[in-house]
Coordinates of C-alpha atoms and ligand atoms in Angstrom, one line a residue:
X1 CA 5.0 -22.3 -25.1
X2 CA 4.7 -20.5 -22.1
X3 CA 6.5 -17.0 -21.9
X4 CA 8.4 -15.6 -19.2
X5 CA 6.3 -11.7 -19.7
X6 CA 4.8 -10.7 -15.9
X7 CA 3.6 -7.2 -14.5
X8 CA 3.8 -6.4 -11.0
X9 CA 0.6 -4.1 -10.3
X10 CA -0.5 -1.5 -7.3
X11 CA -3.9 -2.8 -6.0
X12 CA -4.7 0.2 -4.0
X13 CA -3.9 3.7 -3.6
X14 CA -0.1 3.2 -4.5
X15 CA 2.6 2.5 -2.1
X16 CA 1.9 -1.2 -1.3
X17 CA 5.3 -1.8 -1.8
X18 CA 6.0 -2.7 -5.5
X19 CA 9.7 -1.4 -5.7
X20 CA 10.7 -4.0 -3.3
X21 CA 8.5 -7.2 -4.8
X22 CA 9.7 -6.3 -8.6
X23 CA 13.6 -6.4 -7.0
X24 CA 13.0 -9.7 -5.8
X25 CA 11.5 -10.8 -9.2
X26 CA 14.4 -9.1 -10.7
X27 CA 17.2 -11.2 -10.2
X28 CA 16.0 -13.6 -13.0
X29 CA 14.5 -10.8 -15.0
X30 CA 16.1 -9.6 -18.4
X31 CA 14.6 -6.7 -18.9
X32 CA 12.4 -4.3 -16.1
X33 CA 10.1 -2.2 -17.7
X34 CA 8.2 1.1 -16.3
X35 CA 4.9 1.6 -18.7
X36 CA 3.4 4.7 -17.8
X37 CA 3.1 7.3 -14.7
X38 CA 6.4 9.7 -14.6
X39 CA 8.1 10.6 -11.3
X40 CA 5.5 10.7 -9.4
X41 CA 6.1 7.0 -8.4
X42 CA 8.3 6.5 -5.8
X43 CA 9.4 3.2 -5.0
X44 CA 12.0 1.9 -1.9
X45 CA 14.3 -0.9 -2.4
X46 CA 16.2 -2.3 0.6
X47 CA 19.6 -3.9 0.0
X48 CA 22.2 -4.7 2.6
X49 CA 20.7 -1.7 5.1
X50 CA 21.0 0.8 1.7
X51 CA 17.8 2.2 0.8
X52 CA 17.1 2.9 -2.6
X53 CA 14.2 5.7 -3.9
X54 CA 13.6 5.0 -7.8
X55 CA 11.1 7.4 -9.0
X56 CA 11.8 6.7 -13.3
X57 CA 14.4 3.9 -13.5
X58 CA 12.7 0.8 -13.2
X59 CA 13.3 -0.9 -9.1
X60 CA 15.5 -4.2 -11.1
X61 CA 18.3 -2.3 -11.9
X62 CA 20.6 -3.4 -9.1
X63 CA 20.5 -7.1 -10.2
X64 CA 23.3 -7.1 -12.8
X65 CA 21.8 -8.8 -15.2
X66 CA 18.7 -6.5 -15.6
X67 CA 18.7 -4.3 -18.3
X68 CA 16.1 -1.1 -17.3
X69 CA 13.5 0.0 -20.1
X70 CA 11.3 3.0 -19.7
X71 CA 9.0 2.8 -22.5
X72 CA 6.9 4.9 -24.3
X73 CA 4.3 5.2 -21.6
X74 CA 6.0 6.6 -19.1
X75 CA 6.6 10.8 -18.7
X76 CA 9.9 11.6 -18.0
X77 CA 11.3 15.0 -15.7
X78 CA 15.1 15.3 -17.0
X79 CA 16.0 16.8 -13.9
X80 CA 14.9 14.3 -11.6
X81 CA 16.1 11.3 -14.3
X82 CA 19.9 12.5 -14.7
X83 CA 20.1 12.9 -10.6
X84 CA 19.0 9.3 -10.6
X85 CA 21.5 8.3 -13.2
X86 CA 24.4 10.2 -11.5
X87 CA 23.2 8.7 -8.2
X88 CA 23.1 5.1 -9.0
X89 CA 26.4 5.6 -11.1
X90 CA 28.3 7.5 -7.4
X91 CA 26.9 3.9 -6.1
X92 CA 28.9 1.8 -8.2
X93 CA 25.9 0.9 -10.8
X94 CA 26.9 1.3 -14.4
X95 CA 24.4 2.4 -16.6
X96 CA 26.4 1.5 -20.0
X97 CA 24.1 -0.9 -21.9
X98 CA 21.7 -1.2 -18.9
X99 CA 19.4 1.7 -19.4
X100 CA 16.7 2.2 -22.3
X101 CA 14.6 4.9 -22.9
X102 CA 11.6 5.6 -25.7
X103 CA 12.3 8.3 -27.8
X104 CA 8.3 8.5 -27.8
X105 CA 8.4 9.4 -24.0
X106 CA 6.7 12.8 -23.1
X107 CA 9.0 15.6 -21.2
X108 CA 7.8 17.3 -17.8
X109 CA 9.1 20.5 -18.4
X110 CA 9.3 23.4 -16.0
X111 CA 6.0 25.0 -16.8
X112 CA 4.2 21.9 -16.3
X113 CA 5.5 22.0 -12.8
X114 CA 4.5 25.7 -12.2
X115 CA 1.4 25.0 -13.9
X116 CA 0.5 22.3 -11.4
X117 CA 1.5 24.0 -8.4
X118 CA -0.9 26.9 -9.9
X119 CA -4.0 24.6 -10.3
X120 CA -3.2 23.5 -6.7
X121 CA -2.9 27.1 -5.4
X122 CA -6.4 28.1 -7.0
X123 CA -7.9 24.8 -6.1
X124 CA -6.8 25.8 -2.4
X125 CA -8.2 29.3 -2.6
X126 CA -11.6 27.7 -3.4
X127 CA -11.7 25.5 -0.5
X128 CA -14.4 26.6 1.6
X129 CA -17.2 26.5 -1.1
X130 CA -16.8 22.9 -2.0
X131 CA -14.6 20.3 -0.1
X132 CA -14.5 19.1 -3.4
X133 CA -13.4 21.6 -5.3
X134 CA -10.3 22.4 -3.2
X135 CA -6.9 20.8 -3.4
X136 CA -6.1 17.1 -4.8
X137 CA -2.4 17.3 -2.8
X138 CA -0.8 16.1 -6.0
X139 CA 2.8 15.6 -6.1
X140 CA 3.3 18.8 -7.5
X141 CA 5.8 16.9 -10.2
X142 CA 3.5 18.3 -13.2
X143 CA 1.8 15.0 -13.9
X144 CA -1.5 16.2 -15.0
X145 CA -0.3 19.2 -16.7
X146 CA 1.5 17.2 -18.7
X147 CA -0.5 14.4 -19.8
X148 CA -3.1 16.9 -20.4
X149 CA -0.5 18.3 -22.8
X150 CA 0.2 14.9 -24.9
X151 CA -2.8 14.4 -25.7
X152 CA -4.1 18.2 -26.6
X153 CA -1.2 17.5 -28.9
X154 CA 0.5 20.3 -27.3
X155 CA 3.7 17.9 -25.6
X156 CA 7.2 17.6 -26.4
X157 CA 8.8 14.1 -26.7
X158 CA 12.0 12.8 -25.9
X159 CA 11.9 12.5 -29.5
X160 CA 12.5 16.0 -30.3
X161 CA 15.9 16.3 -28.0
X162 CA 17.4 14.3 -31.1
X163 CA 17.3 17.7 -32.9
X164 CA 17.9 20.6 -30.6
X165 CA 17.1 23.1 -33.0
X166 CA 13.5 21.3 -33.1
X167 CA 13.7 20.9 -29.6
X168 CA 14.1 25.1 -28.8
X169 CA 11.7 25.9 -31.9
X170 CA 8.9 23.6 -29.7
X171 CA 10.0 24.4 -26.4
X172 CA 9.8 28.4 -27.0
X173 CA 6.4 28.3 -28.4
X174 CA 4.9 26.4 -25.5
X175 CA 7.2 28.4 -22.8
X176 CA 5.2 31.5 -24.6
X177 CA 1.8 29.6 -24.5
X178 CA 2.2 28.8 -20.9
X179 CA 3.9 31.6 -19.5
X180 CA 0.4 33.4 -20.5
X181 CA -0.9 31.1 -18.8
X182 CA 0.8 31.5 -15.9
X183 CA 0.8 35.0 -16.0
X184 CA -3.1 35.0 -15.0
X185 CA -2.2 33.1 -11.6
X186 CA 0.3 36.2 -11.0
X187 CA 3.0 33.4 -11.0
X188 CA 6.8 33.8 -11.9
X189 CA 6.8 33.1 -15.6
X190 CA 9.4 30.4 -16.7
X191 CA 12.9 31.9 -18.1
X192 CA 13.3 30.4 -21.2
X193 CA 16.9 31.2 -21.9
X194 CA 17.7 29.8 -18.4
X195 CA 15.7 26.5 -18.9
X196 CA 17.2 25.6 -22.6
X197 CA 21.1 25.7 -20.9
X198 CA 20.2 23.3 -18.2
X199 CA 18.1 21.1 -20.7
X200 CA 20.7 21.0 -22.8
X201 CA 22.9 19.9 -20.8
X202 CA 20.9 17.0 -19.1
X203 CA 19.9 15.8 -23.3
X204 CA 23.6 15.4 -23.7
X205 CA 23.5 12.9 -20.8
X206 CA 20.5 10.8 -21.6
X207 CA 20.5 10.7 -25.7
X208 CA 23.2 7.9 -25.3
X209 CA 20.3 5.8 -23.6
X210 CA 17.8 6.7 -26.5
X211 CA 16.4 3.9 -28.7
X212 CA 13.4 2.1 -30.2
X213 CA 11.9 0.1 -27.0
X214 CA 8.8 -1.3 -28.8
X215 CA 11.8 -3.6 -31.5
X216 CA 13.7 -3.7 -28.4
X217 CA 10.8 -5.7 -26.4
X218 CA 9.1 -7.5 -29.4
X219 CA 12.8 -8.8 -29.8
X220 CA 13.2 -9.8 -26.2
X221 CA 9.8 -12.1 -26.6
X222 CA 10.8 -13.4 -29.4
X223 CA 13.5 -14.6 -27.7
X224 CA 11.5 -15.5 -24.9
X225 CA 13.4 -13.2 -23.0
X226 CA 12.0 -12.7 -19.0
X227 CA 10.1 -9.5 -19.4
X228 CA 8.9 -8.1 -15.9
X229 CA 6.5 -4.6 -16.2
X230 CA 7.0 -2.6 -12.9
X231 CA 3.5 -0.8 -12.2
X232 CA 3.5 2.4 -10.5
X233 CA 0.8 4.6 -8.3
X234 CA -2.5 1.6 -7.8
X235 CA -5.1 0.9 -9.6
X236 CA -7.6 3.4 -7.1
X237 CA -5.8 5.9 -9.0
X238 CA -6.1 5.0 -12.1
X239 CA -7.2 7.9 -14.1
X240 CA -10.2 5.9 -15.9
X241 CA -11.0 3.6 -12.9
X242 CA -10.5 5.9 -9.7
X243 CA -13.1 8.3 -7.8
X244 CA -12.0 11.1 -10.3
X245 CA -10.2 13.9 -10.3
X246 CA -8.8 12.2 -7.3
X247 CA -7.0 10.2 -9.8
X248 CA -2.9 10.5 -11.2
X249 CA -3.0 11.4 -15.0
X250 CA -2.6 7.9 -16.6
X251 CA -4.2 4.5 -16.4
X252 CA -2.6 2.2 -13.8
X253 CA -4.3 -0.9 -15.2
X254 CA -2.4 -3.8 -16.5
X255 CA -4.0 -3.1 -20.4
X256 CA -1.9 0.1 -20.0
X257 CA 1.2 -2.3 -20.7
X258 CA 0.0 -2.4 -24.0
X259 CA -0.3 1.0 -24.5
X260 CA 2.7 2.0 -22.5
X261 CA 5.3 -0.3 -23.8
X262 CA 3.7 -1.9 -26.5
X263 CA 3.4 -5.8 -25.9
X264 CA -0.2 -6.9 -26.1
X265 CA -2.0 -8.1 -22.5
X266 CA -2.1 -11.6 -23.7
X267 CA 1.5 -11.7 -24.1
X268 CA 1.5 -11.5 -20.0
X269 CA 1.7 -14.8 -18.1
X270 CA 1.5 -13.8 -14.5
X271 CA 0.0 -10.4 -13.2
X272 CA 1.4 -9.8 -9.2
X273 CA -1.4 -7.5 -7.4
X274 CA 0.6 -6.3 -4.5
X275 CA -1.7 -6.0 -1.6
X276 CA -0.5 -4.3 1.2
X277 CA -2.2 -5.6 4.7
X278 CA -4.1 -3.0 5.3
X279 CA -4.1 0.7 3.5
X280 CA -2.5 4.0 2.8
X281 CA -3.3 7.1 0.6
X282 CA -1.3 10.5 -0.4
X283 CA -3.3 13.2 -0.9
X284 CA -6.8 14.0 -0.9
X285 CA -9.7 12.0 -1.6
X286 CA -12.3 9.4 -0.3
X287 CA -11.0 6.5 1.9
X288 CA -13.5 4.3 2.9
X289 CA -11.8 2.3 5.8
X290 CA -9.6 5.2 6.9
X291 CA -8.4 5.1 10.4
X292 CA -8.4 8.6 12.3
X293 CA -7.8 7.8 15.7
X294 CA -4.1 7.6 17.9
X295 CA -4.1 3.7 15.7
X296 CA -3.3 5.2 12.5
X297 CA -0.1 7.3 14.3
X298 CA 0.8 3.8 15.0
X299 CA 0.4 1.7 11.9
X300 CA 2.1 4.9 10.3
X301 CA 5.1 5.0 12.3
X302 CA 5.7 1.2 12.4
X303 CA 5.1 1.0 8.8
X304 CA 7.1 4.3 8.1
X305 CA 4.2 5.6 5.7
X306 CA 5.7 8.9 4.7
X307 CA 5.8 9.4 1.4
X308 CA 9.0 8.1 -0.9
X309 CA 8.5 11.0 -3.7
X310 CA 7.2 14.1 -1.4
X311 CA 7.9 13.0 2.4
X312 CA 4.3 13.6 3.1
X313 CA 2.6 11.7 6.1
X314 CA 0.5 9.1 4.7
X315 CA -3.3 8.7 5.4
X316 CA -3.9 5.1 6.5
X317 CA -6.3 2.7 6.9
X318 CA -7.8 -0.9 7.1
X319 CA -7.8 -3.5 4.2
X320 CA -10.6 -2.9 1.6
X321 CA -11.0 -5.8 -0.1
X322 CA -14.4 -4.5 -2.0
X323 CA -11.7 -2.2 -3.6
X324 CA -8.7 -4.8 -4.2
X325 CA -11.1 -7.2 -5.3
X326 CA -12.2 -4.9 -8.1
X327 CA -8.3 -3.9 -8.9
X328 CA -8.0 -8.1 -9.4
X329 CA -10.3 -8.4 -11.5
X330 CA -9.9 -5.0 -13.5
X331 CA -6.0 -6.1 -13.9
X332 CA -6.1 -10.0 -14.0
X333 CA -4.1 -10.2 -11.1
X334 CA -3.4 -14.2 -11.3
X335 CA -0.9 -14.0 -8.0
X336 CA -1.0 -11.7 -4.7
X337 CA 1.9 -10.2 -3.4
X338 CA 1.0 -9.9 -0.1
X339 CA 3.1 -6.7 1.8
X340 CA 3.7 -5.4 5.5
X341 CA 2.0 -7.8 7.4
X342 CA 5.2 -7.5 9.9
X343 CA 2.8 -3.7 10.3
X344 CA 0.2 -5.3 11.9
X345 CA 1.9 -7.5 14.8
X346 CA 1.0 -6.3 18.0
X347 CA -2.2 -5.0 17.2
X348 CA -5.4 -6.5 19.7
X349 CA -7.9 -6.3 16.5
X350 CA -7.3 -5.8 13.1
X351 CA -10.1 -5.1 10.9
X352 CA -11.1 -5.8 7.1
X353 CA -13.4 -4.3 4.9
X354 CA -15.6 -7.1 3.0
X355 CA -18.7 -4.5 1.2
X356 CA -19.6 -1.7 0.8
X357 CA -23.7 -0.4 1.5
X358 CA -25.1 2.6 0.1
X359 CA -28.3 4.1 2.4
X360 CA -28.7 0.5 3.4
X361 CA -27.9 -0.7 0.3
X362 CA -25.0 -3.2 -1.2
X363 CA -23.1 -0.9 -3.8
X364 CA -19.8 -1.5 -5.2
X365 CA -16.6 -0.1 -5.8
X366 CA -17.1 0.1 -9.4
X367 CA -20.7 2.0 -9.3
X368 CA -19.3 4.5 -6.6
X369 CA -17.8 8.0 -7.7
X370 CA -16.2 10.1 -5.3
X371 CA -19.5 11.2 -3.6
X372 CA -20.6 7.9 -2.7
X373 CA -17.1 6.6 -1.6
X374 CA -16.9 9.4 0.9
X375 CA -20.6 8.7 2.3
X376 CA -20.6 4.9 2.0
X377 CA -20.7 2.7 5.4
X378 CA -17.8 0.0 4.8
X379 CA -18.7 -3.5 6.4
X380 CA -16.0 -5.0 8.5
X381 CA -14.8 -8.3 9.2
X382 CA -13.0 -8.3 12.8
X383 CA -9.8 -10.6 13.5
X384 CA -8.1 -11.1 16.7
X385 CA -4.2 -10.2 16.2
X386 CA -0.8 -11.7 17.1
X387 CA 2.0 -10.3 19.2
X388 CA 4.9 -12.0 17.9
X389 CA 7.2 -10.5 15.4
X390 CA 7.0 -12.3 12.4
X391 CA 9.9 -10.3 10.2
X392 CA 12.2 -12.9 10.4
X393 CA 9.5 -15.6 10.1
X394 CA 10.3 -18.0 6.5
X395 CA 7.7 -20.3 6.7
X396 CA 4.0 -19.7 6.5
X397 CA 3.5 -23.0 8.9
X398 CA 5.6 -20.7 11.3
X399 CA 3.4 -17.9 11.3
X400 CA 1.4 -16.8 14.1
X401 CA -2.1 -18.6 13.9
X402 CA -4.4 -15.3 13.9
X403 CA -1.9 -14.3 11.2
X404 CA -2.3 -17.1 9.0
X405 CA -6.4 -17.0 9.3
X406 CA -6.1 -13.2 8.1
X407 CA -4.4 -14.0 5.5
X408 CA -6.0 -17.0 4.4
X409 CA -9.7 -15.2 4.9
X410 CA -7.9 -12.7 2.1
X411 CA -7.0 -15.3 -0.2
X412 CA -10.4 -16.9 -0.1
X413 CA -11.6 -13.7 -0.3
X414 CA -9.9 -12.6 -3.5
X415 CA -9.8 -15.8 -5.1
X416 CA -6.5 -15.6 -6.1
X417 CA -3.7 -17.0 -4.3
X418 CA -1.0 -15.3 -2.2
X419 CA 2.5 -16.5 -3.3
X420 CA 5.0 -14.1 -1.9
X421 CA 4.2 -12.9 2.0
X422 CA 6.3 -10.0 2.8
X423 CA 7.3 -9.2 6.3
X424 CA 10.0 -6.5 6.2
X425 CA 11.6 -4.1 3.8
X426 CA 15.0 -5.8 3.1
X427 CA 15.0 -8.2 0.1
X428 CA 15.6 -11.3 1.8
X429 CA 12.5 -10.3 4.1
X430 CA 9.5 -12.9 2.7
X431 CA 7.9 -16.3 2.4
X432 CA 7.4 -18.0 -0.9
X433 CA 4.3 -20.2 -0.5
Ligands
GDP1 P1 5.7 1.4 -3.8 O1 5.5 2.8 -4.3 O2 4.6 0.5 -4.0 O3 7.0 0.8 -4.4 O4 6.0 1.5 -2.3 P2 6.9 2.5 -1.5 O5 8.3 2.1 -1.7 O6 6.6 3.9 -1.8 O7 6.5 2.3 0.0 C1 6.5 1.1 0.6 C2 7.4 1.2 1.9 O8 7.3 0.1 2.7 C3 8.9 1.4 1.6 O9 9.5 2.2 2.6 C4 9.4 -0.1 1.7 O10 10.8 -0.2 2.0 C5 8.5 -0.6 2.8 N1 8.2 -2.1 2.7 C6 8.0 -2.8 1.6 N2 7.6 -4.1 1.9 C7 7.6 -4.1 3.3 C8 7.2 -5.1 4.3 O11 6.8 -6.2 4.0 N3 7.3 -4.7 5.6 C9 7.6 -3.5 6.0 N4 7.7 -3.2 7.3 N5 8.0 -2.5 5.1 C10 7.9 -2.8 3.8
IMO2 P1 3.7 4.8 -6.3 O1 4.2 4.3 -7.6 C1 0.9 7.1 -3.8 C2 -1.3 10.3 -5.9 C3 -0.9 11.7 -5.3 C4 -2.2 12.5 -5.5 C5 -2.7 11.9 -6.8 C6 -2.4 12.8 -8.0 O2 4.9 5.3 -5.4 O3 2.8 3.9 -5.6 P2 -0.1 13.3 -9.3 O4 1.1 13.9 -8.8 O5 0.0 11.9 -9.8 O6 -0.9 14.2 -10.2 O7 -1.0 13.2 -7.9 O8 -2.0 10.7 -7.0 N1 -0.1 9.5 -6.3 C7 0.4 8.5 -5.6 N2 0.2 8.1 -4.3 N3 1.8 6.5 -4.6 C8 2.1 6.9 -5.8 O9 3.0 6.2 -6.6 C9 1.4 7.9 -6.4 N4 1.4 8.6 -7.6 C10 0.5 9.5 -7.5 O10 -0.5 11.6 -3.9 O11 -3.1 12.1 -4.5
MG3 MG1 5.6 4.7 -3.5

């Protein structure tokens, strides 16, 4: 029997527009499931002109059937969950029986924040001797700090909330540990009297969500429940797989379902690679087709790349297939999601990167680290473009020709077929093919 288990997964450098393709999938979904990252995911969903940022609470919660599950992969900021809560809640969206959380999750807590502004701060100060030594323009939400501190066996689960006492005896020790720490960056050392009131009031407001999510979902398949795994970040930052340290802290791959929620890989029918049209980064880092003249103030305007999480401008470029190719086959993408090809309209020429060459030489995305991504020549593929606007376009026949050749040189390309063509940010903005 065929299950009804899919993951929707970032092919790039994050941002290709996954919140909006996992709502669509979400109106038939049972349960939506985040698997790993923390808040440093921020993904839009457009509904009736409302925009909605979800940074920990899976994208599928506005359908009402959808229950949300944040399993055990995921790192969770209490601060920045709770203000989701209330806000969905001031929009009219119950939580009651619609929101799950791992007792297994790790806890951002306020050091790991101060601690990763202070990496960032000495990273900085070292700038000029090595470009690549200097900052990695993290999100400054404490994502490395705190991944590094679950698996030094130094972190502090949701788990331990259940027993505050625990939960103070734990969370003293490591303030102490890391206000040392701290203390050698000459940085504001974390109160810890004033930290434990406000976390104990934001436990009070998530321990009724608390449960098992690994019976939850083994459950749910038995059942043959529809089980969709919202991805976050892309797989170019996955913390294995990227040009590293210019990475996020956890894998981004779709075998991190297994380790993130718990339901084996070959329990998962259909794996979505959302492919935006062309490319976008946060942060620092090599980016191969990046665009750094007046056209990428363009394509970032028209495509409002600023970021969802920090508000930063993002860097943007052309389509690198070498690298989404290599995401596909990483993740077993079987279907492509293809996003914010409404961007490109309007544009004389639009350009796609098909290789990679080394000093002359073919290399691939897989054998490069972040020296050779930042020295590689890309090889392009030019297309003419298309004026029309195409966001209210339903039909691919009705697509602009160029358009349609771009897209179909992708799907040859990739080998994988393009199912859902998105062409603005409002839910009802795509073609099925
Ligand atoms: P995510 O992190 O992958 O979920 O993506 P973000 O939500 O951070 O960024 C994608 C942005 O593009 C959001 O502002 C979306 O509302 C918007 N968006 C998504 N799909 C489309 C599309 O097809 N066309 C346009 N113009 N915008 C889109
Ligand atoms: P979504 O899910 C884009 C990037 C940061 C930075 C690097 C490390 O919205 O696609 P971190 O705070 O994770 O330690 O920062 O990773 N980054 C993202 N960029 N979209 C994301 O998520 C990202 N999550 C992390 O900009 O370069
Ligand atoms: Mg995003």
């Amino acid at each position: 029997m065929k299950n009804n288990v899919s993951a929707v997964i970032g092919t790039q450098w994050g941002d290709e527009g996954k919140g909006k393709i996992v709502d669509l999938f979400s109106e038939k979904a049972d349960y939506v499931v985040r698997f790993h990252g923390g808040n440093n995911a921020g993904h839009t969903v457009i509904v009736d002109d409302k925009k909605y940022p979800f940074h920990l609470i899976p994208s599928g919660i506005l359908h009402p059937n959808a229950i949300g599950v944040i399993a055990n992969g995921v790192i969770i900021d209490l601060e920045v969950l709770v203000s989701e809560i209330e806000n969905l809640q001031a929009n009219g969206i119950n939580l009651k029986k619609k929101l799950v959380i791992s007792p297994r999750c790790h806890l951002i807590l306020p050091y790991h924040k101060a601690l990763d502004s202070a990496y960032e701060m000495i990273r900085g100060k070292n700038e000029r001797s090595s470009q690549w030594i200097g900052k990695l323009g993290t999100t400054g939400r404490g994502i490395g700090p705190a991944f590094a501190d679950k698996v030094s066996y130094n972190g502090i689960r949701i788990y331990e909330l259940l027993e505050w006492e625990n939960f103070v005896e734990k969370f003293t020790f490591q303030t102490k540990i890391k206000n040392k720490i701290l203390n050698t960056f000459k940085v504001t050392p974390i109160n810890i009297r004033k930290e434990l009131k406000k976390l104990s009031r934001l436990r009070e407001i998530i321990l009724p969500f608390v449960k098992d999510t690994y019976l939850l979902l083994q459950k749910a398949l038995d059942e043959n429940k529809n089980i969709l795994f919202e991805g976050a970040h892309g797989v170019m930052l996955d913390i294995d797989f990227s040009p590293y340290p210019f990475s996020t802290g956890s894998n981004v791959i779709t075998g991190s379902v297994n380790t993130g929620a718990g339901i084996a890989v070959q329990k998962i029918a259909t794996v979505w690679g959302v492919v935006k049209a062309y490319t976008s980064r946060v942060g620092g880092g090599p980016f191969p087709t990046e665009i750094t003249d007046q056209l990428a103030n363009t394509i970032r305007e028209k495509g409002g790349e600023y970021g969802t999480t920090t508000g930063r401008p993002r860097r943007v470029g052309w389509l690198d297939l070498e690298a989404v190719k290599f995401a596909c086959q990483i993740s077993s993408v079987t279907d492509i999601a293809l996003t914010k090809i409404d961007v490109l309209s309007g544009l004389k020429k639009i350009k796609v990167c098909i290789d990679y060459k080394l000093k002359g030489k073919p290399i691939s995305y897989s054998s490069c680290g972040y020296s050779e991504l930042s020295t590689l020549t890309p090889i392009y593929k030019e297309f003419p473009g298309w004026e029309e606007d195409i966001t209210n376009i339903r039909r691919f026949k009705d697509l602009p020709k160029n358009c349609r050749e771009y897209l179909e040189f992708i799907e040859n390309f990739l080998r994988t077929p393009i199912k859902i063509i998105s062409t603005g940010p409002s839910r009802e903005e795509y073609i099925k093919l």
